[in-house]
């Protein structure tokens, strides 16, 4: 089994964290690539050209971070996806909020990367930042649901906030979200977070 990732990708970070949290780290090869350079053969593994991608021993490659995370969780007999309500829906809601923060944040970076001057849409950027801000507000309101044994929801929120710090360090989210900031201060010290920190 091989997990293909890029160091900076927050989606791949979710998969790398799940690999560690599932106890599978010693059983999987990992390979860091730059997906934007379309390395030779990578589109054969993932036609979409995105990381993460997981080369499996028991079937064709998987891609899309949530599919990769679910596979690794099952392969490692981990318990990152609570089976019963209400814990399951709490974790999936956190995962959706976190993925939404990532999608909007990455969209802003892409807008800056591919459009300049008059072609840059401030309206589009503002809309994405509104989504990020409101999703972080929602996580602050329900910060108490982030307590307890680690879940895919916590992992995803950790990756989303870590990505904001990594790529949007000038936008302070901690000041107006003290409960979330407290939670993140503790979660960021988790071994799977420190091992996958894009800045370390
Ligand atoms: N929804 C996808 C998003 C993956 C994604 O966009 N990965 C980025 C890196 S952060 C990538 O590989 N981009 C290359 C490209 O879009 O061509 C997932 O959850 O895996």
Short mmCIF file of C-alpha atoms and ligand atoms in Angstrom, two decimals:
data_model
loop_
_atom_site.label_atom_id
_atom_site.label_comp_id
_atom_site.label_asym_id
_atom_site.label_seq_id
_atom_site.Cartn_x
_atom_site.Cartn_y
_atom_site.Cartn_z
CA UNK A 1 0.00 0.00 0.00
CA UNK A 2 1.31 3.47 -0.83
CA UNK A 3 -0.11 6.86 0.13
CA UNK A 4 0.76 9.60 -2.34
CA UNK A 5 0.56 13.07 -0.87
CA UNK A 6 2.00 16.55 -0.99
CA UNK A 7 3.44 18.15 2.12
CA UNK A 8 1.28 21.28 1.81
CA UNK A 9 -2.05 19.60 0.95
CA UNK A 10 -4.56 19.76 3.80
CA UNK A 11 -6.67 17.06 2.13
CA UNK A 12 -3.66 14.75 2.03
CA UNK A 13 -2.93 15.72 5.64
CA UNK A 14 -6.27 14.22 6.67
CA UNK A 15 -5.26 10.93 5.03
CA UNK A 16 -1.75 11.03 6.54
CA UNK A 17 -3.25 11.62 9.97
CA UNK A 18 -5.72 8.77 9.56
CA UNK A 19 -2.83 6.50 8.49
CA UNK A 20 -1.06 7.32 11.76
CA UNK A 21 -4.18 7.23 13.95
CA UNK A 22 -5.13 3.85 12.45
CA UNK A 23 -1.74 2.37 13.39
CA UNK A 24 -0.90 1.61 9.75
CA UNK A 25 2.11 3.87 9.38
CA UNK A 26 4.60 0.98 9.43
CA UNK A 27 2.64 -0.96 6.84
CA UNK A 28 2.39 1.71 4.15
CA UNK A 29 4.86 3.40 1.91
CA UNK A 30 4.39 7.14 1.51
CA UNK A 31 5.51 9.31 -1.39
CA UNK A 32 5.49 13.09 -1.50
CA UNK A 33 4.85 14.62 -4.93
CA UNK A 34 3.87 17.95 -6.41
CA UNK A 35 0.53 17.16 -8.10
CA UNK A 36 0.67 20.40 -10.09
CA UNK A 37 3.77 19.15 -11.95
CA UNK A 38 1.85 16.07 -13.17
CA UNK A 39 4.62 13.59 -12.26
CA UNK A 40 5.06 10.73 -14.74
CA UNK A 41 2.49 8.02 -14.18
CA UNK A 42 0.49 9.84 -11.52
CA UNK A 43 -2.53 10.44 -13.77
CA UNK A 44 -2.58 6.65 -14.21
CA UNK A 45 -3.06 6.33 -10.45
CA UNK A 46 -5.48 9.24 -10.21
CA UNK A 47 -6.96 10.52 -13.47
CA UNK A 48 -7.96 13.68 -11.59
CA UNK A 49 -4.31 14.49 -10.80
CA UNK A 50 -4.98 15.32 -7.15
CA UNK A 51 -3.56 14.21 -3.83
CA UNK A 52 -4.16 12.25 -1.73
CA UNK A 53 -4.19 9.02 -3.71
CA UNK A 54 -3.85 5.58 -2.21
CA UNK A 55 -2.31 2.68 -4.12
CA UNK A 56 -3.94 -0.40 -2.66
CA UNK A 57 -2.78 -4.02 -2.60
CA UNK A 58 -6.37 -5.25 -2.95
CA UNK A 59 -7.83 -3.15 -5.75
CA UNK A 60 -7.43 -0.09 -7.93
CA UNK A 61 -6.17 3.17 -6.41
CA UNK A 62 -8.49 5.26 -4.29
CA UNK A 63 -8.56 9.05 -4.33
CA UNK A 64 -10.70 11.82 -2.80
CA UNK A 65 -9.50 12.26 0.78
CA UNK A 66 -12.72 11.00 2.36
CA UNK A 67 -12.62 7.73 0.43
CA UNK A 68 -8.94 7.29 1.33
CA UNK A 69 -9.61 8.06 5.00
CA UNK A 70 -12.51 5.59 5.19
CA UNK A 71 -10.40 2.87 3.57
CA UNK A 72 -7.49 3.42 5.97
CA UNK A 73 -9.82 3.51 8.97
CA UNK A 74 -11.32 0.15 7.90
CA UNK A 75 -7.94 -1.38 7.00
CA UNK A 76 -6.56 -0.48 10.41
CA UNK A 77 -9.71 -1.51 12.29
CA UNK A 78 -9.68 1.99 13.76
CA UNK A 79 -12.69 3.69 15.25
CA UNK A 80 -12.47 7.17 13.77
CA UNK A 81 -16.01 7.06 12.36
CA UNK A 82 -18.46 6.65 15.23
CA UNK A 83 -21.06 4.07 14.26
CA UNK A 84 -24.02 5.26 16.28
CA UNK A 85 -26.04 8.45 16.49
CA UNK A 86 -25.60 11.13 17.65
CA UNK A 87 -21.78 10.78 17.58
CA UNK A 88 -21.77 9.75 13.93
CA UNK A 89 -23.69 12.80 12.78
CA UNK A 90 -21.60 15.10 14.96
CA UNK A 91 -18.38 13.77 13.39
CA UNK A 92 -19.77 13.97 9.85
CA UNK A 93 -21.00 17.52 10.43
CA UNK A 94 -17.56 18.55 11.69
CA UNK A 95 -15.99 16.83 8.68
CA UNK A 96 -18.31 18.72 6.31
CA UNK A 97 -17.62 22.08 7.96
CA UNK A 98 -13.87 21.42 7.84
CA UNK A 99 -13.93 20.27 4.21
CA UNK A 100 -15.97 23.35 3.35
CA UNK A 101 -13.33 25.58 4.98
CA UNK A 102 -10.67 23.82 2.92
CA UNK A 103 -12.60 24.01 -0.34
CA UNK A 104 -13.27 27.74 0.10
CA UNK A 105 -9.70 28.48 1.25
CA UNK A 106 -8.13 26.56 -1.62
CA UNK A 107 -10.52 28.28 -4.05
CA UNK A 108 -9.23 31.67 -2.85
CA UNK A 109 -5.64 30.56 -3.41
CA UNK A 110 -6.50 29.28 -6.88
CA UNK A 111 -8.25 32.53 -7.73
CA UNK A 112 -5.05 34.41 -6.85
CA UNK A 113 -2.87 31.85 -8.64
CA UNK A 114 -4.78 31.82 -11.93
CA UNK A 115 -6.20 35.33 -12.21
CA UNK A 116 -4.48 38.65 -11.92
CA UNK A 117 -5.51 42.28 -12.14
CA UNK A 118 -8.99 42.87 -13.53
CA UNK A 119 -9.51 39.15 -14.05
CA UNK A 120 -9.35 38.57 -10.28
CA UNK A 121 -12.85 38.35 -8.83
CA UNK A 122 -13.03 40.03 -5.42
CA UNK A 123 -16.70 39.07 -5.30
CA UNK A 124 -15.76 35.40 -5.58
CA UNK A 125 -13.01 35.76 -2.95
CA UNK A 126 -15.37 37.55 -0.54
CA UNK A 127 -17.96 34.81 -0.95
CA UNK A 128 -15.39 32.11 -0.11
CA UNK A 129 -14.12 34.07 2.91
CA UNK A 130 -17.71 34.50 4.11
CA UNK A 131 -18.14 30.72 4.00
CA UNK A 132 -14.88 30.20 5.90
CA UNK A 133 -15.84 32.75 8.55
CA UNK A 134 -19.34 31.36 9.10
CA UNK A 135 -18.06 27.77 9.24
CA UNK A 136 -15.49 28.77 11.88
CA UNK A 137 -18.30 30.57 13.79
CA UNK A 138 -20.34 27.34 13.71
CA UNK A 139 -17.38 25.33 15.04
CA UNK A 140 -16.93 27.87 17.85
CA UNK A 141 -20.60 27.53 18.82
CA UNK A 142 -20.31 23.76 19.00
CA UNK A 143 -16.69 23.55 20.21
CA UNK A 144 -17.72 21.32 23.11
CA UNK A 145 -18.60 18.58 20.58
CA UNK A 146 -14.90 18.40 19.65
CA UNK A 147 -14.09 16.82 23.03
CA UNK A 148 -13.67 13.08 23.50
CA UNK A 149 -11.89 10.28 21.65
CA UNK A 150 -10.40 11.25 18.31
CA UNK A 151 -12.74 11.10 15.29
CA UNK A 152 -12.56 11.94 11.61
CA UNK A 153 -14.40 15.15 12.51
CA UNK A 154 -11.66 16.30 14.87
CA UNK A 155 -8.95 15.30 12.37
CA UNK A 156 -10.60 17.28 9.60
CA UNK A 157 -11.13 20.36 11.80
CA UNK A 158 -7.47 20.14 12.90
CA UNK A 159 -6.38 20.07 9.25
CA UNK A 160 -8.68 22.97 8.31
CA UNK A 161 -7.49 25.25 11.13
CA UNK A 162 -3.89 24.21 10.49
CA UNK A 163 -4.34 25.16 6.84
CA UNK A 164 -5.73 28.57 7.78
CA UNK A 165 -2.64 29.16 9.96
CA UNK A 166 -0.34 27.90 7.19
CA UNK A 167 -1.76 29.82 4.23
CA UNK A 168 -3.82 32.63 5.78
CA UNK A 169 -1.68 33.49 8.81
CA UNK A 170 -2.61 37.18 8.49
CA UNK A 171 -6.31 36.44 9.11
CA UNK A 172 -6.71 35.98 12.87
CA UNK A 173 -9.45 33.51 13.77
CA UNK A 174 -8.42 32.87 17.38
CA UNK A 175 -9.42 36.22 18.87
CA UNK A 176 -13.11 35.85 18.12
CA UNK A 177 -13.22 32.06 18.57
CA UNK A 178 -11.66 31.41 21.98
CA UNK A 179 -13.19 27.97 22.61
CA UNK A 180 -12.07 26.69 19.23
CA UNK A 181 -8.63 28.22 19.78
CA UNK A 182 -8.35 26.39 23.13
CA UNK A 183 -9.36 23.10 21.56
CA UNK A 184 -6.90 23.57 18.68
CA UNK A 185 -4.06 24.45 21.05
CA UNK A 186 -4.44 21.00 22.60
CA UNK A 187 -5.20 19.08 19.40
CA UNK A 188 -2.23 20.60 17.55
CA UNK A 189 0.07 18.81 19.99
CA UNK A 190 -1.23 15.39 18.95
CA UNK A 191 1.51 13.20 17.42
CA UNK A 192 -0.40 12.79 14.12
CA UNK A 193 -0.69 16.61 13.86
CA UNK A 194 2.96 17.37 14.61
CA UNK A 195 4.14 14.59 12.26
CA UNK A 196 2.13 16.08 9.37
CA UNK A 197 2.71 19.80 10.05
CA UNK A 198 3.51 21.39 6.66
CA UNK A 199 5.79 23.90 8.36
CA UNK A 200 7.98 21.44 10.25
N1 LIG B 1 -11.76 16.98 -2.79
C1 LIG B 1 -10.42 16.50 -2.98
C2 LIG B 1 -9.48 17.68 -3.10
C3 LIG B 1 -8.03 17.27 -3.33
C4 LIG B 1 -7.22 18.45 -3.84
O1 LIG B 1 -7.74 19.45 -4.35
N2 LIG B 1 -5.89 18.33 -3.71
C5 LIG B 1 -5.03 19.38 -4.25
C6 LIG B 1 -3.89 19.66 -3.29
S1 LIG B 1 -4.47 20.56 -1.89
C7 LIG B 1 -4.42 18.92 -5.55
O2 LIG B 1 -3.91 17.81 -5.64
N3 LIG B 1 -4.51 19.77 -6.59
C8 LIG B 1 -3.98 19.48 -7.89
C9 LIG B 1 -4.96 19.84 -8.98
O3 LIG B 1 -6.05 20.36 -8.66
O4 LIG B 1 -4.65 19.60 -10.12
C10 LIG B 1 -10.05 15.60 -1.80
O5 LIG B 1 -10.72 15.68 -0.75
O6 LIG B 1 -9.12 14.77 -1.93
#
